[in-house]
PDB file of C-alpha atoms in Angstrom:
ATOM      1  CA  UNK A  21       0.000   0.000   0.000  1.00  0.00           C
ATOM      2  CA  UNK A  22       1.399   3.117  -1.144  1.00  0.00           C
ATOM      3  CA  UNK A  23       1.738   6.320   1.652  1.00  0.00           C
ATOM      4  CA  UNK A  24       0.785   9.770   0.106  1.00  0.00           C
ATOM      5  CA  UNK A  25       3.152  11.165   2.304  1.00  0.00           C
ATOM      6  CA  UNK A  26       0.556  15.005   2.046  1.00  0.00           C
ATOM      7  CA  UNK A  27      -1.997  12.744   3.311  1.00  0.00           C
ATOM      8  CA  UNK A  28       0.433  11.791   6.137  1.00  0.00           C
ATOM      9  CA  UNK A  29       1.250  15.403   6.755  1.00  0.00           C
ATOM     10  CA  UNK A  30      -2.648  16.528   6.976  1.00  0.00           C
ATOM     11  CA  UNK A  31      -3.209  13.106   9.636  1.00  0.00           C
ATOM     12  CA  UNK A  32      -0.595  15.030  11.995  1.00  0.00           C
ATOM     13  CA  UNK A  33      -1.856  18.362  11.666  1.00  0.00           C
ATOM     14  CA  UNK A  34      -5.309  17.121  12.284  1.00  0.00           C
ATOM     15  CA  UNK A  35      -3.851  15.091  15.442  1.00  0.00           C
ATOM     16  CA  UNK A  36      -2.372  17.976  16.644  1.00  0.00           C
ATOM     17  CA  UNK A  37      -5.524  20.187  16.137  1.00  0.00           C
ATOM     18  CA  UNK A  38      -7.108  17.566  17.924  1.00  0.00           C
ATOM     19  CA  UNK A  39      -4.950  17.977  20.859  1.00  0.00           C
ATOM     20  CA  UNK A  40      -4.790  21.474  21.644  1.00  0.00           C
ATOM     21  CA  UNK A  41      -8.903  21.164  21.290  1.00  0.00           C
ATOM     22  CA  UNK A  42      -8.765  18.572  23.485  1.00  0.00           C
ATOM     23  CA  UNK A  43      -6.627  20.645  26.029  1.00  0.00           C
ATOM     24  CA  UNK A  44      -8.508  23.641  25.991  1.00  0.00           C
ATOM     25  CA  UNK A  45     -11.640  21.678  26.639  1.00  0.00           C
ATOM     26  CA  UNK A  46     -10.447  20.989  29.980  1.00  0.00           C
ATOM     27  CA  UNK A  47     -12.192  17.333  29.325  1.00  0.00           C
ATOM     28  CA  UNK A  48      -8.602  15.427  29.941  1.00  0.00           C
ATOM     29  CA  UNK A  49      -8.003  17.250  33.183  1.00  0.00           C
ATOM     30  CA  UNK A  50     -11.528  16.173  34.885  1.00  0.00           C
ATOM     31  CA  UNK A  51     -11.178  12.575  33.526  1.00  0.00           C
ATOM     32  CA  UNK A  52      -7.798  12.085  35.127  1.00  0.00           C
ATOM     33  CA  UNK A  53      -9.111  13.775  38.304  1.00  0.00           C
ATOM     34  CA  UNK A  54     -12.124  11.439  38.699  1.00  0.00           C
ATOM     35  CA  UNK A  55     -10.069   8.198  37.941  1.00  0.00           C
ATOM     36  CA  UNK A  56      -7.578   9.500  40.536  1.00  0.00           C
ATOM     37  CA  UNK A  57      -9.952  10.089  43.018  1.00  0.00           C
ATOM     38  CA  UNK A  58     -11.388   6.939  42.425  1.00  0.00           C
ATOM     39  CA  UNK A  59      -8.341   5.422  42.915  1.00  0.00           C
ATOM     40  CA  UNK A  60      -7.509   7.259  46.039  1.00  0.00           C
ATOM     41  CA  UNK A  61     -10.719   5.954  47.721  1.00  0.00           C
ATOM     42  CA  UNK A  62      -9.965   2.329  46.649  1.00  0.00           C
ATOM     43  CA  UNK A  63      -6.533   2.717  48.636  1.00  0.00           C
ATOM     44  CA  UNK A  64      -8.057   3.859  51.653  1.00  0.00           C
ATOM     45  CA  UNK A  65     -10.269   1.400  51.509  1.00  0.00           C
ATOM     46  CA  UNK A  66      -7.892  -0.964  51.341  1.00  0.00           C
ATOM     47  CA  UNK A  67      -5.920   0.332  54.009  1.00  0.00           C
ATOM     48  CA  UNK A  68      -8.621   1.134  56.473  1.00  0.00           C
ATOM     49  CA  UNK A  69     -11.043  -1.802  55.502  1.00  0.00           C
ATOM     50  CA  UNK A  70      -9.360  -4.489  54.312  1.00  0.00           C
ATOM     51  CA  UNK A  71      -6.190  -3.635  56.314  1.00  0.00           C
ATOM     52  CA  UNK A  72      -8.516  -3.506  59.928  1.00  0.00           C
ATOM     53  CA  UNK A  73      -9.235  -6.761  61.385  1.00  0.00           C
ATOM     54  CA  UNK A  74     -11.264  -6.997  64.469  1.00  0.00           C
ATOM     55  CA  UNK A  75      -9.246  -6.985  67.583  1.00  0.00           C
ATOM     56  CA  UNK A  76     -11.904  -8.217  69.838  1.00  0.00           C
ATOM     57  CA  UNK A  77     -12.318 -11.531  67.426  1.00  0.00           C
ATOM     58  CA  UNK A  78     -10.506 -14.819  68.331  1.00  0.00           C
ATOM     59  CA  UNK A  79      -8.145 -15.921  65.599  1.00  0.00           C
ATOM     60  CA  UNK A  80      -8.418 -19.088  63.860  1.00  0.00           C
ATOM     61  CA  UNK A  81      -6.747 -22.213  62.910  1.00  0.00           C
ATOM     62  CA  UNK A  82      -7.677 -24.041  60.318  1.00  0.00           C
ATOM     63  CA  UNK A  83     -11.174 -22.792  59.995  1.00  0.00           C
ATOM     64  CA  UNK A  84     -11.571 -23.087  63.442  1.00  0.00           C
ATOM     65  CA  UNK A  85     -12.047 -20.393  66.010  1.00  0.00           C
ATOM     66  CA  UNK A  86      -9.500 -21.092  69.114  1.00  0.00           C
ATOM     67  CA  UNK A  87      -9.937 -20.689  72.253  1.00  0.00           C
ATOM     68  CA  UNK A  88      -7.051 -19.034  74.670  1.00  0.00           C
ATOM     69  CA  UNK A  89      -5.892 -22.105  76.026  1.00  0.00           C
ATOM     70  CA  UNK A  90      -5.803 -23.521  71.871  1.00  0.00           C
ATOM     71  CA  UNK A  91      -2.202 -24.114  70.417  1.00  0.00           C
ATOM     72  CA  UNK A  92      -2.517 -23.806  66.476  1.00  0.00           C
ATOM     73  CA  UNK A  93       0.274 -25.920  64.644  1.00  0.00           C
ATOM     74  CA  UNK A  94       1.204 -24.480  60.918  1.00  0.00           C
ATOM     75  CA  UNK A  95       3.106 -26.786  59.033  1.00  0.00           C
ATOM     76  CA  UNK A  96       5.012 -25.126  56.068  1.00  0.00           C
ATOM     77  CA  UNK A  97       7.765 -25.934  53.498  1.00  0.00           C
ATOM     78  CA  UNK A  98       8.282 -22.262  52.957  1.00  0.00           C
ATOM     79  CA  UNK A  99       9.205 -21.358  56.567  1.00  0.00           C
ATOM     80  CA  UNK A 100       7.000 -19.332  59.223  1.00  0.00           C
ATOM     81  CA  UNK A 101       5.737 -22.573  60.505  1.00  0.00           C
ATOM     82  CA  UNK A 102       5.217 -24.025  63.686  1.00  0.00           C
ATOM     83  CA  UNK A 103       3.116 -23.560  67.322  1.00  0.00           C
ATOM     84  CA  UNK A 104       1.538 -21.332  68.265  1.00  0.00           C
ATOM     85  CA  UNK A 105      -0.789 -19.867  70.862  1.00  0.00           C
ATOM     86  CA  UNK A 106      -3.786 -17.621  71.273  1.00  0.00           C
ATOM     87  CA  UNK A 107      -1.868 -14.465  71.492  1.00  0.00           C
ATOM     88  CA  UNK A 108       0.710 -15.389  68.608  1.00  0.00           C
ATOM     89  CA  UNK A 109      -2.158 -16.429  66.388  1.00  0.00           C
ATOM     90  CA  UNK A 110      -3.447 -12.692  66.920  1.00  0.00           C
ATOM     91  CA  UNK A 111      -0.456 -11.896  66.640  1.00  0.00           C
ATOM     92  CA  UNK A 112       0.266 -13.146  63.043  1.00  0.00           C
ATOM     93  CA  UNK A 113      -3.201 -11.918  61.973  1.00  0.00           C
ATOM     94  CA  UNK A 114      -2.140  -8.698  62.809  1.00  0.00           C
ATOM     95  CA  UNK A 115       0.971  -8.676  60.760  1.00  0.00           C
ATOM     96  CA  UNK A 116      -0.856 -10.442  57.487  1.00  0.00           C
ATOM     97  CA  UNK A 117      -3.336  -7.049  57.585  1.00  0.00           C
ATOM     98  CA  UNK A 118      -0.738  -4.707  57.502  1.00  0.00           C
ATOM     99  CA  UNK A 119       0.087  -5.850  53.701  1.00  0.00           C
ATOM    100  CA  UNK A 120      -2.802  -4.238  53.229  1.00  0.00           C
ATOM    101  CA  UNK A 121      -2.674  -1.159  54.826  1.00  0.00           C
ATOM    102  CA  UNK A 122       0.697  -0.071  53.303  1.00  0.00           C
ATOM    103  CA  UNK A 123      -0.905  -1.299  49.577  1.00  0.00           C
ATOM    104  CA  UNK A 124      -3.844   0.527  50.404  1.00  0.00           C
ATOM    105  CA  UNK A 125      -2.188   4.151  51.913  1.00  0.00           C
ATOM    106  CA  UNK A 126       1.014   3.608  49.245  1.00  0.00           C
ATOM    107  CA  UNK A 127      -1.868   3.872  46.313  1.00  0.00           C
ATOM    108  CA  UNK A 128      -3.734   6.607  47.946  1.00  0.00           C
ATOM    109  CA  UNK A 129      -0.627   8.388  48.321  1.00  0.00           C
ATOM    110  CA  UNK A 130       0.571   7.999  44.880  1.00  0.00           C
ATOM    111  CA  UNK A 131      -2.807   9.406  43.345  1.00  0.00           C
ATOM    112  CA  UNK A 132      -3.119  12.583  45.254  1.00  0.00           C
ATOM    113  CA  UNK A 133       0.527  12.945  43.755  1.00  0.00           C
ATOM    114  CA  UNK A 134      -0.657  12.095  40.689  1.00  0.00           C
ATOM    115  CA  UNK A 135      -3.768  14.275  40.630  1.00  0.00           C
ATOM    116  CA  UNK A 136      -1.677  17.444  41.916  1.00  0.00           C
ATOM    117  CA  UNK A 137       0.576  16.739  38.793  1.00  0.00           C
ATOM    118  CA  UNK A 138      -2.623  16.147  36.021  1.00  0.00           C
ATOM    119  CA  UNK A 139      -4.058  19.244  37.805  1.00  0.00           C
ATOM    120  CA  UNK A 140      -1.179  21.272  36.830  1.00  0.00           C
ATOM    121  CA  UNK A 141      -0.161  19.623  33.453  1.00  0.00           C
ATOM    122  CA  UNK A 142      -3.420  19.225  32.118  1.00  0.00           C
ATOM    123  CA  UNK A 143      -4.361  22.725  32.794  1.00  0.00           C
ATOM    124  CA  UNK A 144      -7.325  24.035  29.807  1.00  0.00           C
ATOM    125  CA  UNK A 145      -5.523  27.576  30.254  1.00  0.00           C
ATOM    126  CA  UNK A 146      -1.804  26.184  29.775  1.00  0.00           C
ATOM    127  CA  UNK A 147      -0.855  27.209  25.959  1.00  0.00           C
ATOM    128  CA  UNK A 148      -0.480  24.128  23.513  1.00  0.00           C
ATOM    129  CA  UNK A 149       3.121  23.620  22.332  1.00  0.00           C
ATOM    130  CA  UNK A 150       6.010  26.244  22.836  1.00  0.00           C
ATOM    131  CA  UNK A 151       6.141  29.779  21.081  1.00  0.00           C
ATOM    132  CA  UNK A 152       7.593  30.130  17.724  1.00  0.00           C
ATOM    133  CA  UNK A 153       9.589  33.668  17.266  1.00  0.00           C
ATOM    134  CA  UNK A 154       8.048  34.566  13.790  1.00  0.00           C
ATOM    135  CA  UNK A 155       5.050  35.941  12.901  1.00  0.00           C
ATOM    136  CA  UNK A 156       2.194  34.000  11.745  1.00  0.00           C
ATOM    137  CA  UNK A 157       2.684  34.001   7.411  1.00  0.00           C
ATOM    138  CA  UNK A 158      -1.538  34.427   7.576  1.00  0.00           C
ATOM    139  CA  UNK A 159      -2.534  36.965  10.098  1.00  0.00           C
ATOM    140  CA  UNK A 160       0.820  38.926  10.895  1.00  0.00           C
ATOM    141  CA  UNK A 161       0.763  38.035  14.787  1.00  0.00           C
ATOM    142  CA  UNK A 162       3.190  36.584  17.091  1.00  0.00           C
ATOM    143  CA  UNK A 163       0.620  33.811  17.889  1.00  0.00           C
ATOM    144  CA  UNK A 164       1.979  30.545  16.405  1.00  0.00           C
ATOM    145  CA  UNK A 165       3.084  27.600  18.532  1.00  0.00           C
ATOM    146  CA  UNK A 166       4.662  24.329  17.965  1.00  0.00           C
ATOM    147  CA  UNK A 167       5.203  20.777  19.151  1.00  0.00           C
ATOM    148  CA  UNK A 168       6.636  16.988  18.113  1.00  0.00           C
ATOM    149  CA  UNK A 169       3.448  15.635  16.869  1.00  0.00           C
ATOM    150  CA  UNK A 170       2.683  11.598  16.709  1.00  0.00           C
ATOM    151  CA  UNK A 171      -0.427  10.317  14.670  1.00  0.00           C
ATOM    152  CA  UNK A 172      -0.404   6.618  14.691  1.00  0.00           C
ATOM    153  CA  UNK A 173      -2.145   4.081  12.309  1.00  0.00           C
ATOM    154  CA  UNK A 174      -2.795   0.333  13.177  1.00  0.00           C
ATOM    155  CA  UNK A 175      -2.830  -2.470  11.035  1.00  0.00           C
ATOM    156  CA  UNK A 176      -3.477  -5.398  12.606  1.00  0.00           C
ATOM    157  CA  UNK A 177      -0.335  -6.167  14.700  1.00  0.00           C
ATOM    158  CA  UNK A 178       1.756  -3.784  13.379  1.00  0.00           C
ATOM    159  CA  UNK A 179       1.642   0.093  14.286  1.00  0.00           C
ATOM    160  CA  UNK A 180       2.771   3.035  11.725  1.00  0.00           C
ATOM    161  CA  UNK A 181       3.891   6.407  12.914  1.00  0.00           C
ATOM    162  CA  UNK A 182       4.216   9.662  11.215  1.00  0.00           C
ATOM    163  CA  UNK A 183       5.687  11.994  12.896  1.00  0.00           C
ATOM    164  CA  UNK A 184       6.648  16.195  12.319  1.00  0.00           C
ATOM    165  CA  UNK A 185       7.170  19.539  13.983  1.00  0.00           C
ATOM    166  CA  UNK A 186       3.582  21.174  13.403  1.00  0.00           C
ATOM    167  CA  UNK A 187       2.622  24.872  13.938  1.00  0.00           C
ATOM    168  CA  UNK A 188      -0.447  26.005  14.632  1.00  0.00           C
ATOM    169  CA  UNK A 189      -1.721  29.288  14.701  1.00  0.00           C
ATOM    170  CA  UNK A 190      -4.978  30.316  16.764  1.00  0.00           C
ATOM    171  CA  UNK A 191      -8.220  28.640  16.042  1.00  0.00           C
ATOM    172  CA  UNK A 192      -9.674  31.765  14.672  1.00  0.00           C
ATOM    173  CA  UNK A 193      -6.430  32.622  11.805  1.00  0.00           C
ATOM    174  CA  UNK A 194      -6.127  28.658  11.202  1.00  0.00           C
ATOM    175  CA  UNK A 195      -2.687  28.321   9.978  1.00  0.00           C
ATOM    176  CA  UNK A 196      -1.160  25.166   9.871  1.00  0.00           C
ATOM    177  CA  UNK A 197       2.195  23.916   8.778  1.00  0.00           C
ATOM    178  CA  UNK A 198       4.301  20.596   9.504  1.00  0.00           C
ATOM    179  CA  UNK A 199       8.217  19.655   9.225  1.00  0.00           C
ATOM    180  CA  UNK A 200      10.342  16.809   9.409  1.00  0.00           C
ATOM    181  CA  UNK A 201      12.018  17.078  13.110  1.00  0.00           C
TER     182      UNK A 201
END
């Protein structure tokens, strides 16, 4: 299959288009918000749920609930095995729960980080691209940006992508251009 390589050019400019529409929309910015949110709440509910056990329940040996003057006997090829009493039993509970806790706070952790950073990046009033020094060829402002711009085509197992430099003027002039990086 032959590649009109204009056609190419016009797939990145509208990809790039797309993008700083996209940005300005401010669409990406509450999507990554709510799935970080969402995300935050599953880790606390790991960590304060999952990770709690209740400290007034007697722990149990295999499926059965002891009693304090029980000795629970944990055979294991792995190591960790042995006898052990009420209070060790509780004890090991306990320890098995805390997995839990540091899975559930570590996530929540890492998505507030996360959703400071999408707040910032993802910004609808940060500019698209970086300023160019000229003057736009169309209108005669100082308004045109640029950035490295992907567009990507799939067929079947194999991905194709075109890459350039595009410039973009504002929406209202509509200049576009594209180079080879």
């Amino acid at each position: 299959m032959a590649v009109d390589g204009s056609n190419m050019a016009h797939k990145v400019i509208e990809t790039a288009v797309k993008e700083r529409t996209r940005l300005h929309t401010g669409r990406s910015r509450t999507t990554a918000v709510v799935v970080l949110v969402l995300l935050a709440g599953l880790g606390l509910f790991l960590g304060l749920v999952v990770g709690k056990s209740d400290p007034t329940s007697a722990p149990t040996c295999n499926g059965q609930t002891m009693s304090r003057s029980d000795e629970c006997r944990i055979w294991s090829n792995h190591g960790g095995g042995g006898t052990f009493g009420y209070d060790e039993m509780i004890d090991r509970r306990e320890s098995g729960k805390g997995v839990w806790k540091v899975v559930g706070f570590g996530g929540a952790a890492l998505a507030v980080v996360l959703m400071a950073v999408s707040i910032s990046k993802l910004d609808p009033k940060r500019p698209w691209g970086k300023p160019v020094t000229e003057v736009c060829p169309r209108c005669h402002q100082p308004t045109l940006r640029e950035k490295l711009t992907v567009h990507t085509i799939s067929r079947g197992r194999t991905n194709y992508r075109y890459s350039g430099i595009v410039t973009l003027c504002t929406p209202v002039c509509g200049f576009t251009a594209v180079r080879q990086r």
